[in-house]
């Protein structure tokens, strides 16, 4: 894989931004790849969680090694502590990541497909929430996956306030006047998509039983089920930790329609 670090200008945020990009490269490891193989590439937008950035998936997991034999692109954007939302502070991270970024990616990397069936989005924790949020509120992604998804950010939270003050979160996502009908509420977004008769993305969720978000995950998936929206779920032992996200990112790769073959290790 080629690893490209991109600094680009966001017209939405009116500032320089960063993303990391993995692109398949013809090497001795992949001699069968042709120019056609590397055209109209499927792509995974892989979102980070709180306290992380666009480099976290590369620094803390096996990601690059796992996909080195796949003709697929990986886009790793930076969303700061935004919850992939348009904040009341004028920093419209939702618009930048969900709407502007795919256009910039296609301009800079025309070999990446614009087709919905070849665009996927995933993330961990806050990034899992962001993946579902963007997939449910746009028609750009056919599959969305979450590891330890932070699906219910409403109300006060000691976890959130260990990062920033309650006043800060009031302007991001946490204390909107009507969260039930808010664009930050995933169930509301799912109901909107159903009402508009738009195609529903295929959904996957993993969460560990020892994760502090385990109960929220179960409740959220139950609420989707009440809307007849199915989610491919895996609940195993595990905590809110990169050890498990590194382990289960491979399950996401197997779940996606990309022809992933798991690594084999001889003992």
Coordinates of C-alpha atoms in Angstrom, one line a residue, residues 5 27 70 77 107 130 140 158 177 182 231 234 252:
X5 CA -0.4 12.2 4.2
X27 CA 4.3 -4.4 -6.3
X70 CA -6.7 -5.7 -1.4
X77 CA -10.0 12.1 8.2
X107 CA -10.9 15.3 -7.1
X130 CA -20.1 9.2 13.1
X140 CA -23.4 8.0 -0.3
X158 CA -18.7 12.0 33.1
X177 CA -33.2 21.5 22.9
X182 CA -32.3 16.3 16.4
X231 CA -27.9 -4.9 12.3
X234 CA -21.2 -9.4 17.5
X252 CA -15.4 -5.6 9.5

